[in-house]
Amino acid sequence: MTEEAKTSEPQTAPAVSVVGPGDGETIVLGTTRMRVLEDGSHTGHRLAIAESVLAPHTQGPPQHRHREHDEGFYVLSGTVRFTVGEEEYDAAAGTLVMVPPGAPHTFANPTDQPAVMLSTFTPDLYVQYFRDLQEVLAAGRPLTPQTNADAMSRYATEPATDRA
């Protein structure tokens, strides 16, 4: 071993992030409860992950499209209805839905049972959107279509009014 190697600073490995059951940031938006498992702070903002619980008969966000990030949804339990343009897909537990930039989409839980899904955002851009909506509700203001569109616009997202 050279003298230089002996005296140089040790190389540190990237920190591993562990989020246990019940840990993580909780965001409540109406009848949807989201638990942010990774907000991008441990991944160089390349990836965010959240677990969402949709109560029975929960309507999701307005149909929208992202310009700068992919969004993935893995259904853990229940059934989630994804609408992509005019097409509807009922995704049961074990189904993965990947939405690339530009694809119009929304989701809902039309059933009588709760649905749970794991969502990914690459990059992590969209997590702050959910935080912004929670702040609107915490301030006692309603989530109007305009409020939602304004928040979306800050994160390279827009309502998909043409749905194509």
Backbone as a ProteinNet text record, in pm:
[ID]
protein_1_A
[PRIMARY]
MTEEAKTSEPQTAPAVSVVGPGDGETIVLGTTRMRVLEDGSHTGHRLAIAESVLAPHTQGPPQHRHREHDEGFYVLSGTVRFTVGEEEYDAAAGTLVMVPPGAPHTFANPTDQPAVMLSTFTPDLYVQYFRDLQEVLAAGRPLTPQTNADAMSRYATEPATDRA
[TERTIARY]
85.1	0	89.7	58.9	140.6	106.5	200.8	177.2	56.2	38.7	-75.3	-206.3	-213.6	-335.9	-365.3	-261.1	-280.7	-336.1	-297.7	-337.4	-456.2	-503.1	-616.7	-744.9	-841.2	-969.5	-1040.3	-1106	-1180.8	-1298.2	-1327.3	-1441.4	-1568.4	-1667.7	-1793.2	-1893.1	-1965	-2067.8	-2192.3	-2274.1	-2401.1	-2484.5	-2556.3	-2640.2	-2759	-2789.4	-2904.6	-3024.1	-3136.5	-3258.1	-3349.6	-3396.8	-3490.1	-3612.7	-3728.5	-3854.8	-3939.8	-3961.5	-4035.1	-4185.3	-4259.3	-4404.6	-4445.3	-4533.7	-4579.6	-4491.4	-4373.7	-4284	-4316.8	-4252.3	-4272.8	-4367.2	-4366.7	-4452.2	-4593.7	-4695.6	-4834.3	-4897.8	-4962.2	-5035.9	-5179.2	-5274.8	-5416.3	-5483.9	-5543	-5616.1	-5755.9	-5848.7	-5985.3	-5987.8	-6037.5	-6049.9	-5927.3	-5819.8	-5695.2	-5588.9	-5523.5	-5412.8	-5285.7	-5187.8	-5061.7	-4951.2	-4865.4	-4747.2	-4625.2	-4551.7	-4432.8	-4320.8	-4274.7	-4169	-4031.2	-4025.5	-3902.1	-3941.9	-3894.5	-3931.8	-3826.2	-3725.8	-3619.1	-3493.2	-3501.3	-3385.8	-3274.6	-3306	-3203.6	-3165.3	-3225.9	-3200	-3145.3	-3096	-3049.6	-3163.5	-3285.5	-3407.9	-3441	-3385.1	-3416.2	-3545.6	-3587.1	-3700.4	-3768.5	-3901.4	-3981.9	-4080.9	-4118.4	-4210.5	-4311.6	-4438	-4542.6	-4642.3	-4696.9	-4805.2	-4933.4	-5035.7	-5162.9	-5275	-5359.4	-5479.5	-5598.3	-5674.8	-5794.4	-5915.8	-5992.3	-6114.3	-6212.8	-6311.2	-6412.7	-6477.2	-6504.4	-6572.5	-6496.5	-6364	-6279.8	-6256.3	-6286.1	-6251	-6107.7	-6031.2	-5892.6	-5880.1	-5761.4	-5737.7	-5802.8	-5815.1	-5863.3	-5763.4	-5814	-5723.5	-5617.2	-5490.7	-5379.4	-5266.6	-5166.4	-5046.9	-4924.2	-4817.2	-4689.8	-4595.4	-4523.7	-4426.9	-4289.6	-4255.9	-4117.9	-4096.4	-4198.7	-4172.3	-4266.1	-4212.3	-4290	-4357.4	-4471.6	-4542.8	-4582.3	-4550.1	-4585.4	-4679.1	-4769.9	-4866.2	-4868.6	-4839.4	-4849	-4960.3	-5064.8	-5180.9	-5148.6	-5147.5	-5116.9	-5240.5	-5354.3	-5479.2	-5596.1	-5708.6	-5827	-5815.6	-5899.5	-5901.8	-5903	-5817.3	-5809.8	-5845.5	-5935.4	-5974	-5886.1	-5811	-5727.9	-5799.4	-5805.6	-5861.5	-5747.2	-5724.7	-5618.2	-5686	-5698.9	-5778.5	-5922.7	-5977	-6115.6	-6121.6	-6006.9	-6001.7	-5997.9	-6073.2	-6071.8	-6013.3	-5932.6	-5870.7	-5891.8	-5952.6	-5966.6	-5845.9	-5759.4	-5635	-5651.5	-5646.3	-5657.5	-5520.1	-5518.7	-5393.3	-5295.3	-5170	-5066.3	-5045.2	-5123.2	-5111.9	-5020.2	-4934.7	-4849.6	-4896.9	-4915.6	-4951.8	-4840.4	-4776.1	-4670.7	-4724.4	-4711	-4760.6	-4640.9	-4611.2	-4498.7	-4537.3	-4438.1	-4469.4	-4561.6	-4658.3	-4749.2	-4877.3	-4885.2	-5006.1	-5111.6	-5232.7	-5338.4	-5384.3	-5404.6	-5443.6	-5506.1	-5581.1	-5631.7	-5663.6	-5704.5	-5739.6	-5846.5	-5915.9	-6021.7	-6042.5	-6110.1	-6152.1	-6304.2	-6363.3	-6509.4	-6573.9	-6494.7	-6546.6	-6589.3	-6642.9	-6686.1	-6574.9	-6455.6	-6342.1	-6228.9	-6147.7	-6031	-5935.2	-5857	-5753.7	-5622	-5514.8	-5382.8	-5290.6	-5214.4	-5118.2	-4987.7	-4883	-4749.9	-4723.5	-4685.7	-4662.1	-4515.9	-4463.1	-4328	-4334.6	-4242	-4231.4	-4084.7	-4056.7	-3918.3	-3908.4	-3841.9	-3780.3	-3885.9	-3840	-3925.6	-4016	-4014.8	-4080.3	-4219.6	-4301	-4443	-4479.5	-4389.5	-4423.3	-4464.9	-4397.7	-4429.7	-4570.9	-4622	-4760.4	-4858.2	-4840	-4929.7	-4916.8	-4795.7	-4774.5	-4845.6	-4838.2	-4905	-5055.8	-5114.6	-5259.3	-5296.8	-5215.5	-5243.4	-5238.5	-5146	-5138.6	-5264.6	-5317.9	-5442.3	-5553.9	-5567.9	-5672.1	-5647.8	-5522.6	-5490.7	-5522.2	-5516	-5547.7	-5698.7	-5776.9	-5922.3	-5978.7	-5897.1	-5944.7	-5985.4	-6084.6	-6127	-6032.2	-6029.3	-5952.4	-6041.8	-6033.7	-6112	-6033.6	-6099.8	-6025.5	-5912	-5934.2	-5829	-5713.3	-5744.2	-5639.2	-5554.4	-5620.5	-5550.7	-5464.3	-5518.3	-5443	-5322.9	-5340.6	-5229.9	-5117.4	-5154.5	-5052.9	-4985	-5061.7	-5003.9	-4901.9	-4935.1	-4848.6	-4709.7	-4699.4	-4568.5	-4479.5	-4536.1	-4462	-4473.4	-4466.4	-4462.7	-4579.6	-4697.8	-4818.2	-4932.5	-5025.9	-5141.5	-5263.7	-5383	-5505	-5511.1	-5561.5	-5570.6	-5712.2	-5741.8	-5877.5	-5910.6	-5810.6	-5838	-5837.8	-5774.9	-5769.6	-5713	-5637.5	-5578.1	-5428.1
-116.6	0	122.9	218.1	339.3	432.7	523	620.7	706.8	741.3	823.5	753	623	548	540.7	530.9	520.6	649.3	762.9	889.8	956.2	905.5	969.2	941.5	1029	1013.8	888.8	815	697.6	740.6	660.3	686	642.8	728	691.8	646.6	543.6	492	578.8	582	655.7	599.9	685.7	643.2	562.3	457.8	375.1	430.6	440.9	490.3	373.2	367.8	263.4	332.4	303.8	360.4	242.9	238.6	127.2	146.2	41.6	52.9	168.7	250.2	364.2	486.7	472.3	585.7	654.7	765.4	841.1	957.2	1046.4	1165.2	1127.5	1169.2	1141.6	1266.7	1248.4	1355.8	1307.3	1383.5	1346.5	1445.9	1392.2	1473.1	1414.6	1469	1417	1273.7	1183.1	1042.1	959.6	1027.4	958.9	991.5	886.7	904.4	853.4	941.1	907.2	904.7	804.7	796.7	804.8	914.2	933.4	849.9	751.9	662.5	714.9	780.8	842.9	967	1082.5	1208.2	1256.4	1173.6	1209.7	1256	1282.2	1335.1	1231.8	1101.6	997.8	939.2	988	931.3	1034.6	1144.7	1249.9	1305.1	1294.8	1343.4	1267.2	1148	1065.2	987.9	961.3	873.8	913.1	911.7	924.7	808.4	766.8	653.7	688.5	657.1	681.8	566.6	540.3	443.6	524	491.1	563.1	466.2	507.8	432.1	514.3	455.4	520.6	458.8	540.3	491.5	445.6	363.5	324.3	446.9	435.9	539.1	671.4	663.5	782.8	819.9	944.8	998.6	1047.9	1022.9	1066.8	1208.7	1244.8	1379.3	1396.6	1521.1	1539.5	1475	1429.3	1368.7	1472.8	1427.9	1519.6	1449.4	1528	1471.6	1542.2	1465.7	1518.3	1538.2	1649.5	1674.7	1617.7	1603.5	1573	1450.3	1377.3	1258.8	1143.2	1024.2	900.9	879.5	814.1	780.9	634	559.9	418.9	392	297.8	260.6	108.3	55.1	-88.1	-108.6	-179.3	-200.2	-313.1	-278	-374.9	-450.2	-379.8	-445	-366.5	-436.3	-372.9	-360	-273	-248	-98.3	-53	88.2	101	193.1	218	330.5	297.5	395.9	436.6	566	618.6	685.8	639.1	690.8	738.5	870.7	923.5	882.6	807.8	758.7	612.9	547.4	405.4	388.9	289.8	258.6	119.6	106.3	-19.9	-41.5	-154.9	-189	-273.9	-218.6	-283	-346.1	-478.2	-552.2	-562.4	-610.3	-628.9	-708.1	-663.3	-728.3	-665.6	-562.2	-495.2	-373.9	-358.4	-240.5	-157.8	-28.2	65.7	169.6	180.1	280.6	386.9	512.3	624.3	709.6	712.5	792.9	940.2	1028.6	1170.3	1187.6	1277.8	1309.9	1229.6	1117.5	1033.4	1088.3	1117.5	1164.6	1050.1	1078.5	971	1026	940.1	961.6	824.9	821.4	695.3	721.9	616.1	625.6	487.5	485.8	359.7	356.7	291.2	287.5	177.9	100.8	-16.6	16.3	-85.7	-73.7	-105.4	-136.8	-172.7	-72	-49.8	37.4	-23.2	61	15.9	79	2.2	50.2	34.2	139.3	129.8	197.5	149.6	207.2	286.4	413.2	500	539.8	546.6	596.2	719.1	810.9	933.8	947.4	946.4	958.4	1070.3	1180.3	1210.3	1242.9	1289.3	1308	1430.4	1500.9	1630.5	1641.9	1538.8	1553.1	1542	1497.8	1484.5	1619.6	1725.2	1857.2	1901.4	1856.3	1886.6	1842.6	1721.7	1670.9	1752.8	1792.9	1879	2012.7	2066.8	2194.4	2182.7	2073.1	2054.2	2041.4	1971.1	1957.2	2094.2	2180.9	2316	2396.6	2381.2	2450.5	2407.6	2276.6	2225.6	2269.2	2267.3	2307.1	2454.1	2535.6	2678.1	2702.7	2595	2608	2645.6	2637.3	2669.7	2541.1	2548.4	2427.8	2396.6	2270.7	2230.5	2245.8	2359.5	2386.2	2339	2323.6	2288.8	2387.9	2515.9	2614.9	2600.8	2577	2556.7	2436.6	2330	2208.7	2234.9	2303.5	2333.5	2423.3	2519.2	2606.4	2525.5	2435.1	2351.4	2260.5	2199.5	2112.9	2187.7	2311.4	2387.7	2412	2411.2	2431.1	2308.3	2194.6	2068.7	2002.1	2083.7	2034.3	1941.1	1979.5	1898.4	1990.6	1938.1	2018.3	1929.9	1987.5	1910.1	1861.2	1742.7	1684.1	1705.1	1827.6	1859.5	1796.3	1771.9	1708.8	1557.3	1500.8	1356.3	1272.8	1329	1247.8	1253
0	0	0	-82.3	-89.1	25.3	54.1	159.6	126.6	-1.6	-43.3	-12.1	-39.8	-14	135.3	216.4	361.4	420.8	366.9	427.7	360.7	247.8	181.5	259.3	241	309	257.6	346	299.7	211.7	113.1	25.5	98.3	99.8	166	60.7	92.4	3.1	15.5	-88.5	-77.6	37.9	104.7	217.1	166.4	235.7	203.1	280.5	213.4	275.7	308.4	430.9	473.1	531.6	475.9	524.1	573.1	701.3	759.7	753.4	790.7	795	886	838.6	915.9	904.9	844.3	824.9	693.3	670.2	546.8	570.8	476.8	482.5	437.6	512.8	476.6	418.4	304.4	238.1	221	271.9	259.6	167	60.9	-37	-50.1	25.8	23	70.7	-14.6	23.7	-16.9	-56.1	-90.8	12.9	62.3	156.8	89.9	80.1	15.5	120.6	110.7	196.3	105.4	115.7	33.3	93	17.1	63.2	22.4	-90.1	-139.8	-217.1	-173.2	-239.9	-339.2	-362	-454	-385	-254.4	-182.8	-166	-178.9	-166.9	-302.8	-409.8	-543.2	-641.1	-589.4	-679.2	-762.9	-711.9	-777.1	-905	-921	-1038.2	-1021.9	-896.8	-871	-741.1	-742.1	-620.6	-618.6	-497.8	-481.9	-373.3	-400.3	-301.1	-301.2	-184.1	-168.6	-151.2	-228.8	-218.1	-185.4	-92.1	-58.2	-106	-197.7	-252	-183.9	-113.8	-50	-158.6	-120	-219.1	-283.9	-409.7	-489.2	-492	-495.7	-503	-648.9	-679.5	-810.7	-802.9	-904.8	-906.7	-959.2	-998.5	-1050.1	-1186	-1232.2	-1369.4	-1465.6	-1578.7	-1676.3	-1714.1	-1718.6	-1738.3	-1812.6	-1852.9	-1915.2	-1859.6	-1845.7	-1796.3	-1914.2	-1914.2	-2021.4	-1989.7	-1861	-1826.8	-1739.6	-1708.3	-1626.6	-1658.3	-1635	-1643.4	-1508.9	-1513.6	-1390.9	-1399	-1294.2	-1289.7	-1174	-1193.4	-1090.7	-1080.8	-963.4	-939	-837.5	-878.3	-791.7	-693.3	-564.6	-459	-412.5	-404.1	-364.8	-421.1	-436.1	-492.7	-643.2	-699	-842.8	-866.2	-956	-991.1	-1138.3	-1169.1	-1308.8	-1364.1	-1466.8	-1535.7	-1663.1	-1686.3	-1811.1	-1884.3	-2006	-2091.5	-2219.3	-2231.2	-2342	-2320.2	-2415.3	-2403.1	-2357	-2345.9	-2308.5	-2157.4	-2107	-1964.1	-1943.1	-1837.2	-1801.2	-1652.6	-1616.3	-1475.6	-1436.8	-1353.1	-1313.6	-1176.2	-1171.5	-1045.1	-980.5	-856.1	-783.7	-868.6	-870.2	-949.4	-1085.6	-1118.6	-1248.4	-1237.9	-1338.3	-1349.2	-1467.6	-1445.6	-1551.7	-1559	-1674.3	-1695.5	-1790.5	-1749.7	-1829	-1872.4	-2002.2	-2049.2	-2060.5	-2070.8	-2090.8	-2211.6	-2197.6	-2306.8	-2311.7	-2240.1	-2244.9	-2149.1	-2199	-2109.1	-2019.5	-1891.1	-1800.3	-1672.4	-1609.6	-1474.4	-1417	-1292.6	-1228.1	-1124	-1084.4	-984.2	-922.9	-810.7	-750.4	-753.2	-853.4	-863.3	-780	-704.8	-635.3	-492.2	-426.6	-287.3	-187.7	-236.2	-150.9	-169.7	-66.2	-84	-186.8	-250.4	-343.1	-299.4	-310.4	-272.6	-392.3	-421	-530.6	-493	-555	-540.9	-667.6	-651.7	-767.4	-772.3	-894.8	-916.2	-1004.7	-981.2	-1059.8	-1098.9	-1228.6	-1274.1	-1376.4	-1343.8	-1214.5	-1109.1	-993.9	-876.2	-882.5	-991	-1008.6	-946.9	-956.3	-925.5	-777.9	-691.9	-549.9	-491.1	-530.2	-475.1	-513.5	-626.2	-666.6	-556.9	-506	-401.7	-273.3	-242.1	-124.9	-143.7	-263.1	-291	-272.8	-321.9	-306.4	-158.7	-82.9	59.7	128.3	87.9	145	113.8	-5.8	-42.6	53	71.6	161.4	305.8	350.9	488.1	512.2	406.5	418	411.3	397.4	394.7	259	155.3	20.7	-50.8	-138.1	-210	-326.5	-364.2	-482.3	-605	-668.1	-788.8	-911.2	-1025.1	-1146.9	-1176.2	-1149.5	-1175.6	-1077.7	-950.3	-850.6	-889	-931	-971.9	-1094.7	-1194.5	-1316.8	-1285.9	-1196.2	-1157.9	-1093.3	-1002.3	-937.3	-1038.7	-1127.8	-1230.8	-1315.7	-1351.5	-1442.3	-1383.2	-1251.5	-1188	-1200.4	-1241.9	-1246.3	-1384.4	-1488.5	-1627.1	-1658.1	-1610.7	-1628.7	-1666.1	-1746.5	-1785.9	-1795.7	-1773.7	-1794.3	-1939	-1958.6	-2093.4	-2144.8	-2180.9	-2223.2	-2357.8	-2442.7	-2572.9	-2564.9	-2460.6	-2432.4	-2545.5	-2632.9	-2739.3	-2733.5
[MASK]
++++++++++++++++++++++++++++++++++++++++++++++++++++++++++++++++++++++++++++++++++++++++++++++++++++++++++++++++++++++++++++++++++++++++++++++++++++++++++++++++++++

